[in-house]
mmCIF file of C-alpha atoms in Angstrom:
data_model
loop_
_atom_site.group_PDB
_atom_site.id
_atom_site.type_symbol
_atom_site.label_atom_id
_atom_site.label_comp_id
_atom_site.label_asym_id
_atom_site.label_seq_id
_atom_site.Cartn_x
_atom_site.Cartn_y
_atom_site.Cartn_z
ATOM 1 C CA MET A 685 102.423 113.828 151.486
ATOM 2 C CA ASP A 686 105.465 111.663 150.540
ATOM 3 C CA GLU A 687 106.348 114.657 148.277
ATOM 4 C CA SER A 688 105.622 117.144 150.525
ATOM 5 C CA LYS A 689 108.025 115.175 153.111
ATOM 6 C CA ARG A 690 111.061 114.010 150.690
ATOM 7 C CA LEU A 691 110.209 118.334 149.410
ATOM 8 C CA LEU A 692 111.210 119.437 153.417
ATOM 9 C CA LEU A 693 113.952 117.439 154.332
ATOM 10 C CA ALA A 694 116.460 118.368 151.231
ATOM 11 C CA ASP A 695 115.764 121.949 152.587
ATOM 12 C CA LEU A 696 115.691 121.393 156.040
ATOM 13 C CA GLU A 697 118.870 123.261 156.409
ATOM 14 C CA ASN A 698 117.448 126.725 155.620
ATOM 15 C CA ILE A 699 115.703 127.272 158.658
ATOM 16 C CA CYS A 700 112.996 129.524 158.483
ATOM 17 C CA ILE A 701 109.636 130.102 159.537
ATOM 18 C CA GLU A 702 108.278 128.553 156.663
ATOM 19 C CA ASN A 703 109.033 125.395 157.857
ATOM 20 C CA VAL A 704 108.515 125.030 160.070
ATOM 21 C CA GLN A 705 104.776 125.380 159.093
ATOM 22 C CA THR A 706 105.552 122.960 157.165
ATOM 23 C CA CYS A 707 107.139 120.069 159.449
ATOM 24 C CA ILE A 708 103.707 121.524 161.971
ATOM 25 C CA LEU A 709 101.239 120.387 159.206
ATOM 26 C CA ILE A 710 102.993 116.865 157.667
ATOM 27 C CA ALA A 711 103.311 116.530 161.595
ATOM 28 C CA ASN A 712 99.221 116.423 161.759
ATOM 29 C CA LEU A 713 99.157 114.538 158.556
ATOM 30 C CA TYR A 714 100.916 111.317 160.366
ATOM 31 C CA ALA A 715 98.763 111.627 163.349
ATOM 32 C CA ALA A 716 95.671 111.667 161.067
ATOM 33 C CA HIS A 717 97.436 108.177 159.656
ATOM 34 C CA LEU A 718 98.110 106.751 162.278
ATOM 35 C CA ASN A 719 101.669 106.513 163.233
ATOM 36 C CA PRO A 720 102.254 108.923 165.833
ATOM 37 C CA SER A 721 106.203 108.285 166.407
ATOM 38 C CA SER A 722 106.526 110.237 162.571
ATOM 39 C CA GLU A 723 104.070 112.561 163.834
ATOM 40 C CA ALA A 724 106.561 113.545 167.151
ATOM 41 C CA LEU A 725 109.472 113.265 165.617
ATOM 42 C CA PHE A 726 108.319 115.788 163.019
ATOM 43 C CA PHE A 727 106.628 118.657 165.625
ATOM 44 C CA ARG A 728 110.244 117.725 167.391
ATOM 45 C CA ILE A 729 111.861 118.774 164.469
ATOM 46 C CA ALA A 730 109.570 122.125 164.344
ATOM 47 C CA ILE A 731 110.801 123.164 167.932
ATOM 48 C CA ASN A 732 114.592 122.809 166.957
ATOM 49 C CA LEU A 733 114.069 125.013 164.025
ATOM 50 C CA LEU A 734 111.889 127.748 166.192
ATOM 51 C CA GLN A 735 114.115 127.382 168.664
ATOM 52 C CA ILE A 736 117.334 127.734 166.568
ATOM 53 C CA MET A 737 115.781 130.937 165.080
ATOM 54 C CA ASP A 738 115.131 132.260 168.338
ATOM 55 C CA ALA A 739 118.771 132.083 169.647
ATOM 56 C CA GLY A 740 118.753 134.742 166.885
ATOM 57 C CA THR A 741 120.750 132.799 163.387
ATOM 58 C CA CYS A 742 117.664 134.290 161.462
ATOM 59 C CA PRO A 743 116.760 137.905 160.893
ATOM 60 C CA ALA A 744 114.087 138.757 163.930
ATOM 61 C CA ALA A 745 111.358 139.566 162.439
ATOM 62 C CA THR A 746 110.882 142.860 162.254
ATOM 63 C CA THR A 747 106.405 143.979 160.912
ATOM 64 C CA LEU A 748 103.874 142.913 163.309
ATOM 65 C CA ILE A 749 102.644 140.710 161.016
ATOM 66 C CA ASP A 750 105.746 138.219 161.037
ATOM 67 C CA ARG A 751 106.869 138.083 165.014
ATOM 68 C CA GLU A 752 102.204 136.952 165.654
ATOM 69 C CA ILE A 753 103.300 133.880 162.895
ATOM 70 C CA ARG A 754 106.157 133.127 164.831
ATOM 71 C CA ARG A 755 103.949 133.724 168.516
ATOM 72 C CA ARG A 756 101.666 131.377 167.370
ATOM 73 C CA ALA A 757 103.560 128.889 165.287
ATOM 74 C CA TRP A 758 105.754 128.514 169.384
ATOM 75 C CA TRP A 759 101.969 128.014 171.386
ATOM 76 C CA THR A 760 100.958 126.005 168.733
ATOM 77 C CA LEU A 761 104.073 123.853 168.612
ATOM 78 C CA TYR A 762 103.911 123.861 172.525
ATOM 79 C CA MET A 763 100.734 122.470 172.809
ATOM 80 C CA ALA A 764 101.232 119.463 170.513
ATOM 81 C CA ASP A 765 103.770 118.699 171.755
ATOM 82 C CA ARG A 766 101.954 118.558 175.507
ATOM 83 C CA TRP A 767 99.489 116.565 173.697
ATOM 84 C CA SER A 768 101.935 114.415 171.079
ATOM 85 C CA SER A 769 104.856 113.500 173.713
ATOM 86 C CA SER A 770 101.864 112.454 176.223
ATOM 87 C CA SER A 771 100.505 110.191 173.974
ATOM 88 C CA LEU A 772 103.244 108.101 173.675
ATOM 89 C CA GLY A 773 104.796 108.184 177.034
ATOM 90 C CA LEU A 774 107.179 110.809 176.518
ATOM 91 C CA PRO A 775 108.264 113.805 178.623
ATOM 92 C CA PRO A 776 107.809 116.641 176.577
ATOM 93 C CA GLN A 777 110.399 118.547 174.779
ATOM 94 C CA ILE A 778 109.289 122.602 175.601
ATOM 95 C CA ARG A 779 109.442 122.630 179.506
ATOM 96 C CA ASP A 780 107.502 125.294 181.007
ATOM 97 C CA THR A 781 109.964 127.301 181.813
ATOM 98 C CA ASP A 782 111.031 127.828 178.537
ATOM 99 C CA LEU A 783 107.839 130.243 177.274
ATOM 100 C CA ALA A 784 109.920 133.774 177.643
ATOM 101 C CA VAL A 785 107.203 134.511 175.064
ATOM 102 C CA ASP A 786 104.870 136.548 174.855
ATOM 103 C CA LEU A 787 100.812 135.482 174.421
ATOM 104 C CA PRO A 788 99.125 136.186 171.341
ATOM 105 C CA MET A 789 96.738 138.856 170.349
ATOM 106 C CA ASN A 790 93.121 138.885 169.488
ATOM 107 C CA GLU A 791 92.219 137.284 166.752
ATOM 108 C CA ALA A 792 89.870 139.822 165.024
ATOM 109 C CA MET A 793 92.987 142.425 165.967
ATOM 110 C CA PHE A 794 96.100 139.629 164.116
ATOM 111 C CA GLU A 795 93.300 139.652 160.790
ATOM 112 C CA SER A 796 92.816 143.070 160.606
ATOM 113 C CA LEU A 797 96.875 143.385 160.656
ATOM 114 C CA THR A 798 98.182 144.851 157.355
ATOM 115 C CA PRO A 799 101.151 143.509 156.015
ATOM 116 C CA GLU A 800 103.374 147.268 156.313
ATOM 117 C CA GLU A 801 102.345 147.670 160.513
ATOM 118 C CA THR A 802 104.936 146.992 162.204
ATOM 119 C CA LYS A 803 103.051 148.899 165.965
ATOM 120 C CA LEU A 804 100.232 147.887 166.689
ATOM 121 C CA ASN A 805 97.604 151.019 166.946
ATOM 122 C CA VAL A 806 95.490 149.614 169.632
ATOM 123 C CA PRO A 807 96.250 148.117 172.752
ATOM 124 C CA TRP A 808 97.158 144.876 172.853
ATOM 125 C CA GLN A 809 93.788 142.172 174.108
ATOM 126 C CA PRO A 810 94.801 138.504 174.318
ATOM 127 C CA GLY A 811 92.351 136.550 172.458
ATOM 128 C CA LEU A 812 90.968 132.630 172.587
ATOM 129 C CA TRP A 813 93.353 131.533 171.797
ATOM 130 C CA ALA A 814 95.855 133.593 174.735
ATOM 131 C CA HIS A 815 93.115 132.420 177.423
ATOM 132 C CA LYS A 816 93.749 128.439 176.102
ATOM 133 C CA ILE A 817 97.118 128.567 176.226
ATOM 134 C CA SER A 818 96.740 129.300 179.635
ATOM 135 C CA LEU A 819 94.371 126.611 180.270
ATOM 136 C CA VAL A 820 97.106 123.867 178.938
ATOM 137 C CA ARG A 821 99.834 125.158 181.237
ATOM 138 C CA LEU A 822 98.077 123.199 184.061
ATOM 139 C CA PHE A 823 97.838 120.228 181.572
ATOM 140 C CA GLY A 824 101.353 119.046 182.839
ATOM 141 C CA PRO A 825 101.162 118.578 185.809
ATOM 142 C CA ILE A 826 98.172 117.518 185.864
ATOM 143 C CA GLN A 827 99.381 114.760 183.582
ATOM 144 C CA ASP A 828 102.638 114.818 185.940
ATOM 145 C CA LEU A 829 100.879 114.163 188.788
ATOM 146 C CA ASN A 830 99.147 111.637 187.371
ATOM 147 C CA HIS A 831 101.665 109.827 185.765
ATOM 148 C CA ARG A 832 103.578 110.249 189.093
ATOM 149 C CA SER A 833 100.998 108.878 191.617
ATOM 150 C CA VAL A 834 101.485 105.516 189.280
ATOM 151 C CA TYR A 835 105.076 105.051 189.239
ATOM 152 C CA GLY A 836 106.199 107.801 191.331
ATOM 153 C CA ASN A 837 106.517 107.810 195.677
ATOM 154 C CA VAL A 838 103.873 110.210 196.458
ATOM 155 C CA SER A 839 102.471 110.167 199.432
ATOM 156 C CA ASP A 840 98.785 110.377 201.008
ATOM 157 C CA GLN A 841 98.735 114.368 201.565
ATOM 158 C CA GLU A 842 101.282 115.342 198.925
ATOM 159 C CA LEU A 843 98.628 113.930 196.091
ATOM 160 C CA GLU A 844 96.436 115.396 197.897
ATOM 161 C CA SER A 845 97.757 119.265 198.045
ATOM 162 C CA SER A 846 98.993 118.760 194.569
ATOM 163 C CA VAL A 847 94.895 117.574 193.733
ATOM 164 C CA ALA A 848 93.361 120.488 195.909
ATOM 165 C CA SER A 849 96.514 123.392 194.098
ATOM 166 C CA LEU A 850 95.281 122.292 190.689
ATOM 167 C CA SER A 851 91.295 122.109 191.269
ATOM 168 C CA ARG A 852 91.820 125.544 192.400
ATOM 169 C CA LEU A 853 93.825 126.719 190.240
ATOM 170 C CA LEU A 854 90.757 125.280 187.201
ATOM 171 C CA GLU A 855 88.496 127.743 189.479
ATOM 172 C CA ASP A 856 90.746 130.407 188.897
ATOM 173 C CA TRP A 857 91.415 130.054 185.317
ATOM 174 C CA GLU A 858 87.157 129.920 184.731
ATOM 175 C CA TRP A 859 86.705 132.545 187.274
ATOM 176 C CA THR A 860 89.223 134.715 185.735
ATOM 177 C CA ILE A 861 89.036 135.056 181.993
ATOM 178 C CA PRO A 862 86.643 137.478 180.292
ATOM 179 C CA GLN A 863 82.856 138.135 180.760
ATOM 180 C CA ASP A 864 82.691 137.547 176.854
ATOM 181 C CA VAL A 865 85.029 134.345 176.862
ATOM 182 C CA ARG A 866 82.476 132.585 180.052
ATOM 183 C CA MET A 867 80.574 129.277 178.467
ATOM 184 C CA ASN A 868 76.735 130.696 178.203
ATOM 185 C CA PRO A 869 74.825 131.221 175.120
ATOM 186 C CA GLU A 870 75.014 134.464 174.747
ATOM 187 C CA ASN A 871 78.477 134.416 174.210
ATOM 188 C CA LEU A 872 79.010 131.237 171.785
ATOM 189 C CA GLU A 873 76.254 133.307 168.799
ATOM 190 C CA LEU A 874 78.801 136.027 169.840
ATOM 191 C CA HIS A 875 81.893 134.408 168.951
ATOM 192 C CA ILE A 876 79.836 132.615 166.478
ATOM 193 C CA GLN A 877 79.265 136.257 164.626
ATOM 194 C CA ARG A 878 82.749 136.177 164.357
ATOM 195 C CA GLY A 879 83.933 133.272 162.990
ATOM 196 C CA HIS A 880 85.319 131.075 165.699
ATOM 197 C CA GLY A 881 82.471 129.693 167.187
ATOM 198 C CA GLY A 882 84.754 126.271 166.786
ATOM 199 C CA ALA A 883 87.693 127.797 168.968
ATOM 200 C CA PHE A 884 85.505 128.994 171.403
ATOM 201 C CA ILE A 885 83.989 125.012 171.647
ATOM 202 C CA ALA A 886 87.580 123.939 171.572
ATOM 203 C CA LEU A 887 88.316 125.939 174.364
ATOM 204 C CA HIS A 888 85.398 125.209 177.356
ATOM 205 C CA LEU A 889 86.099 121.392 175.547
ATOM 206 C CA GLY A 890 89.701 120.840 177.132
ATOM 207 C CA TYR A 891 88.463 122.789 180.159
ATOM 208 C CA HIS A 892 86.170 119.866 181.000
ATOM 209 C CA HIS A 893 88.701 117.254 179.722
ATOM 210 C CA TYR A 894 91.599 119.050 182.205
ATOM 211 C CA ALA A 895 89.162 118.653 184.645
ATOM 212 C CA THR A 896 87.583 115.191 184.008
ATOM 213 C CA LEU A 897 91.693 114.162 184.785
ATOM 214 C CA LEU A 898 92.404 115.957 187.435
ATOM 215 C CA TYR A 899 89.827 114.135 189.738
ATOM 216 C CA PHE A 900 89.273 110.640 187.686
ATOM 217 C CA ARG A 901 90.831 108.850 190.572
ATOM 218 C CA PHE A 902 88.115 109.946 193.301
ATOM 219 C CA LEU A 903 85.996 107.629 190.811
ATOM 220 C CA GLU A 904 86.839 104.572 192.988
ATOM 221 C CA PRO A 905 85.182 104.950 196.470
ATOM 222 C CA ALA A 906 87.447 103.382 197.949
ATOM 223 C CA ALA A 907 91.523 104.690 196.357
ATOM 224 C CA SER A 908 91.249 108.184 198.136
ATOM 225 C CA SER A 909 90.691 108.829 202.399
ATOM 226 C CA SER A 910 90.242 112.427 201.047
ATOM 227 C CA PRO A 911 87.761 113.878 203.051
ATOM 228 C CA PHE A 912 86.576 115.414 199.649
ATOM 229 C CA ALA A 913 86.697 112.586 197.318
ATOM 230 C CA ALA A 914 83.067 112.811 197.487
ATOM 231 C CA VAL A 915 82.912 116.321 195.770
ATOM 232 C CA TYR A 916 86.251 116.048 193.493
ATOM 233 C CA ARG A 917 83.831 112.494 192.054
ATOM 234 C CA ASP A 918 81.043 114.500 191.875
ATOM 235 C CA LYS A 919 83.478 117.055 189.707
ATOM 236 C CA CYS A 920 84.661 114.430 187.203
ATOM 237 C CA LYS A 921 80.789 113.187 186.077
ATOM 238 C CA PHE A 922 79.991 117.345 185.643
ATOM 239 C CA HIS A 923 82.803 118.119 183.609
ATOM 240 C CA ALA A 924 82.522 114.470 181.783
ATOM 241 C CA SER A 925 78.725 115.256 181.311
ATOM 242 C CA SER A 926 79.765 119.110 180.501
ATOM 243 C CA TYR A 927 81.920 117.782 178.109
ATOM 244 C CA SER A 928 79.503 115.872 176.183
ATOM 245 C CA ASP A 929 77.072 118.280 175.750
ATOM 246 C CA LEU A 930 78.743 120.895 174.727
ATOM 247 C CA VAL A 931 80.499 118.627 171.708
ATOM 248 C CA LYS A 932 76.437 118.027 170.836
ATOM 249 C CA LEU A 933 75.930 121.401 170.487
ATOM 250 C CA ALA A 934 78.924 122.108 168.770
ATOM 251 C CA ARG A 935 77.508 119.254 166.324
ATOM 252 C CA GLN A 936 73.786 120.967 166.294
ATOM 253 C CA LYS A 937 74.755 124.634 165.659
ATOM 254 C CA GLU A 938 76.166 125.956 162.477
ATOM 255 C CA ASN A 939 79.805 127.715 161.631
ATOM 256 C CA CYS A 940 80.281 125.689 165.437
ATOM 257 C CA GLU A 941 82.455 122.595 164.224
ATOM 258 C CA VAL A 942 85.067 120.710 166.906
ATOM 259 C CA ILE A 943 86.816 118.103 164.401
ATOM 260 C CA TYR A 944 90.291 118.361 165.725
ATOM 261 C CA PRO A 945 91.042 114.471 166.762
ATOM 262 C CA THR A 946 92.130 115.227 169.920
ATOM 263 C CA VAL A 947 88.384 115.744 170.431
ATOM 264 C CA GLY A 948 87.162 112.433 169.754
ATOM 265 C CA HIS A 949 89.854 110.803 172.380
ATOM 266 C CA MET A 950 88.593 113.470 175.437
ATOM 267 C CA ALA A 951 85.399 112.544 174.016
ATOM 268 C CA VAL A 952 86.581 108.675 175.342
ATOM 269 C CA VAL A 953 87.828 110.141 178.406
ATOM 270 C CA SER A 954 84.363 111.652 178.504
ATOM 271 C CA SER A 955 82.623 107.810 177.849
ATOM 272 C CA SER A 956 84.737 106.436 180.632
ATOM 273 C CA VAL A 957 83.233 108.470 183.286
ATOM 274 C CA LEU A 958 79.822 108.809 181.576
ATOM 275 C CA LEU A 959 79.563 104.341 182.099
ATOM 276 C CA HIS A 960 81.072 104.609 185.166
ATOM 277 C CA THR A 961 77.716 106.118 186.324
ATOM 278 C CA LEU A 962 76.265 103.877 183.804
ATOM 279 C CA LEU A 963 77.206 100.660 185.128
ATOM 280 C CA PHE A 964 77.477 101.782 188.918
ATOM 281 C CA SER A 965 75.626 104.128 190.152
ATOM 282 C CA GLU A 966 72.248 104.085 191.475
ATOM 283 C CA ASP A 967 70.543 107.237 191.778
ATOM 284 C CA GLN A 968 71.653 108.522 187.975
ATOM 285 C CA ASP A 969 68.932 109.804 185.624
ATOM 286 C CA LEU A 970 70.091 106.641 183.126
ATOM 287 C CA HIS A 971 68.058 107.762 180.430
ATOM 288 C CA LYS A 972 69.888 111.250 180.089
ATOM 289 C CA VAL A 973 73.797 108.842 180.882
ATOM 290 C CA ARG A 974 72.816 106.724 178.098
ATOM 291 C CA ASP A 975 72.493 110.220 175.783
ATOM 292 C CA ALA A 976 75.465 111.607 176.371
ATOM 293 C CA LEU A 977 77.878 108.421 175.876
ATOM 294 C CA ASN A 978 75.654 108.059 172.061
ATOM 295 C CA ALA A 979 75.903 111.775 171.615
ATOM 296 C CA ASN A 980 80.558 111.306 172.731
ATOM 297 C CA PHE A 981 80.253 108.542 170.144
ATOM 298 C CA GLU A 982 78.203 109.959 167.412
ATOM 299 C CA ALA A 983 81.228 112.507 167.569
ATOM 300 C CA ILE A 984 83.734 110.184 167.081
ATOM 301 C CA LEU A 985 82.363 108.453 164.498
ATOM 302 C CA GLU A 986 81.757 111.664 162.850
ATOM 303 C CA LEU A 987 85.521 112.556 162.945
ATOM 304 C CA ARG A 988 86.474 109.194 161.027
ATOM 305 C CA ARG A 989 85.702 110.818 158.233
ATOM 306 C CA TYR A 990 87.741 113.330 158.543
ATOM 307 C CA TRP A 991 90.951 111.726 160.487
ATOM 308 C CA PRO A 992 91.060 108.367 160.279
ATOM 309 C CA ASN A 993 93.222 107.714 163.718
ATOM 310 C CA THR A 994 89.777 107.468 165.343
ATOM 311 C CA ALA A 995 88.878 104.781 164.576
ATOM 312 C CA PRO A 996 91.078 103.221 167.178
ATOM 313 C CA MET A 997 89.719 105.439 170.044
ATOM 314 C CA ILE A 998 86.198 103.802 168.888
ATOM 315 C CA HIS A 999 87.618 100.527 169.712
ATOM 316 C CA ARG A 1000 89.644 101.770 173.017
ATOM 317 C CA LEU A 1001 85.385 102.529 174.369
ATOM 318 C CA VAL A 1002 84.355 99.160 173.544
ATOM 319 C CA THR A 1003 87.452 97.326 175.136
ATOM 320 C CA PHE A 1004 87.334 99.905 178.236
ATOM 321 C CA GLN A 1005 83.207 98.643 178.649
ATOM 322 C CA ASN A 1006 84.186 95.229 178.150
ATOM 323 C CA PHE A 1007 87.045 95.476 181.230
ATOM 324 C CA CYS A 1008 83.483 96.984 183.171
ATOM 325 C CA LEU A 1009 81.100 94.600 182.347
ATOM 326 C CA LEU A 1010 83.060 91.338 182.979
ATOM 327 C CA SER A 1011 83.483 92.921 187.251
ATOM 328 C CA THR A 1012 81.584 94.839 189.781
ATOM 329 C CA ASP A 1013 84.148 94.188 192.911
ATOM 330 C CA TYR A 1014 86.599 95.262 190.607
ATOM 331 C CA ARG A 1015 87.860 98.927 190.902
ATOM 332 C CA THR A 1016 87.747 99.315 187.436
ATOM 333 C CA HIS A 1017 88.603 103.373 186.963
ATOM 334 C CA GLN A 1018 91.243 102.690 189.378
ATOM 335 C CA LEU A 1019 94.027 104.843 187.627
ATOM 336 C CA ASP A 1020 96.860 101.577 187.903
ATOM 337 C CA GLY A 1021 99.167 101.665 184.721
ATOM 338 C CA TRP A 1022 96.850 100.099 181.958
ATOM 339 C CA MET A 1023 94.300 103.685 183.266
ATOM 340 C CA LEU A 1024 97.053 106.368 182.879
ATOM 341 C CA ARG A 1025 97.655 104.482 179.638
ATOM 342 C CA PHE A 1026 93.702 105.018 178.721
ATOM 343 C CA LEU A 1027 93.489 108.172 179.777
ATOM 344 C CA ILE A 1028 96.349 109.724 178.622
ATOM 345 C CA GLU A 1029 99.237 107.427 177.000
ATOM 346 C CA TYR A 1030 96.570 106.803 173.785
ATOM 347 C CA SER A 1031 99.122 106.319 170.790
ATOM 348 C CA LEU A 1032 99.956 103.063 172.274
ATOM 349 C CA PRO A 1033 98.667 99.768 172.805
ATOM 350 C CA LEU A 1034 96.264 99.190 175.440
ATOM 351 C CA GLY A 1035 98.112 94.976 176.902
ATOM 352 C CA GLU A 1036 95.791 93.227 178.720
ATOM 353 C CA LYS A 1037 94.396 94.463 182.009
ATOM 354 C CA ASP A 1038 93.639 91.798 184.964
ATOM 355 C CA THR A 1039 90.159 91.697 185.869
ATOM 356 C CA ALA A 1040 88.123 89.997 188.575
ATOM 357 C CA PRO A 1041 85.464 88.002 187.821
ATOM 358 C CA VAL A 1042 82.111 89.281 188.083
ATOM 359 C CA THR A 1043 81.007 86.798 190.955
ATOM 360 C CA SER A 1044 83.493 84.697 193.289
ATOM 361 C CA GLY A 1045 84.523 81.099 191.063
ATOM 362 C CA MET A 1046 82.522 82.294 187.468
ATOM 363 C CA ASP A 1047 85.281 82.412 184.327
ATOM 364 C CA LEU A 1048 85.531 85.324 182.587
ATOM 365 C CA ASP A 1049 84.298 82.881 179.056
ATOM 366 C CA MET A 1050 82.092 84.279 176.980
ATOM 367 C CA ASP A 1051 78.656 82.671 178.089
ATOM 368 C CA SER A 1052 79.638 84.702 181.056
ATOM 369 C CA PHE A 1053 80.398 87.870 179.818
ATOM 370 C CA SER A 1054 77.203 87.808 177.951
ATOM 371 C CA ALA A 1055 74.644 86.860 181.160
ATOM 372 C CA ARG A 1056 76.609 89.610 182.384
ATOM 373 C CA THR A 1057 75.297 91.976 179.311
ATOM 374 C CA GLN A 1058 72.113 90.480 178.910
ATOM 375 C CA ALA A 1059 72.126 91.746 182.866
ATOM 376 C CA VAL A 1060 72.814 95.219 182.234
ATOM 377 C CA THR A 1061 71.385 95.447 179.536
ATOM 378 C CA GLU A 1062 67.957 94.212 181.589
ATOM 379 C CA GLN A 1063 68.728 97.033 183.484
ATOM 380 C CA GLY A 1064 69.353 99.828 181.579
ATOM 381 C CA ARG A 1065 72.765 100.259 182.136
ATOM 382 C CA TYR A 1066 74.233 99.425 178.182
ATOM 383 C CA THR A 1067 74.798 100.810 175.564
ATOM 384 C CA THR A 1068 75.577 99.492 172.050
ATOM 385 C CA PHE A 1069 78.422 101.096 170.174
ATOM 386 C CA GLU A 1070 77.511 100.227 166.931
ATOM 387 C CA ILE A 1071 80.667 99.880 165.264
ATOM 388 C CA GLU A 1072 80.263 97.210 163.000
ATOM 389 C CA ASP A 1073 80.352 99.157 159.531
ATOM 390 C CA TYR A 1074 82.968 100.898 160.634
ATOM 391 C CA PRO A 1075 86.096 98.731 159.460
ATOM 392 C CA TYR A 1076 89.788 98.494 161.942
ATOM 393 C CA GLU A 1077 92.694 97.106 161.632
ATOM 394 C CA GLU A 1078 95.368 97.529 165.079
ATOM 395 C CA MET A 1079 98.045 99.583 164.618
#
């Protein structure tokens, strides 16, 4: 990677799509090797290069392939900017008002283009990538709402209105995507045959993750006076469980891999909701919840074969479970600054979390922790995340 970076920086004033693509590759390599600051830096360099290209300083793309490559580079950076920036607690560099860019075409159409084509001979159609973009455009508003509700001055009325609006937009997205893009066994097989099984799964993983983030605040009953709080709480649990089911399904099917590092982070968020159900719910099938937690954990461990940066995700999950074990009367899932960092700012260290003791007057020592662990284990509410064989050094 060092040599690639040296060659890129030596040629950085050459404003071209190849250097944009190289920046994207180097940014992803930095992400994989636990360097989120350099990841964000190279994504932002790529964004600036592409913006300069679009300003008319470079020859316009003439063939369909060239135009589509630029278009896909732009949307790749839009999505990367939403994830990379938020992981560090930074505002995105690309504003939604900057999006005067056409969506990518259907994957099969793109793959069938010839180098000389300058005009489509068939009607343009969107593909999985286009539907993912229309979905990820809801990610920013959900992040912003969660951030403002923690650090800003958002009234209960505004919060309730915003959640209801975003909830409708998420549901509208699911109902308005084409029939062959909706999640069901037949469509999954169809996209696997087309060679896009992993992309199809990833699209719906994103949907469940964004919904989980939107409804997460309602896991704590006292955190909201909304008349829809119970409905939203059930939605949060549904989407967290659905995420786990899809991850498990993807690992069982051939040609259906989803091995992006963000899949691991999303699995941690899903698991935090499942932990709430496992530890605090009275009327749930605990065996099913434990199976879902184990499926998420196995997926994260599998990702370590490809991405070293998934190691901190495991420890964040274990840390969160430990906080939950130390308290039953404290609002473990309350959306505060610590929880916001856990859910969204995943490249930053968690720091300390204030917890109230399990029993009034009980010291938070190892004996207390062990006693609490034994109690929930006997109730079938404890999940052992075996990480001894996976050494990890704090960033």
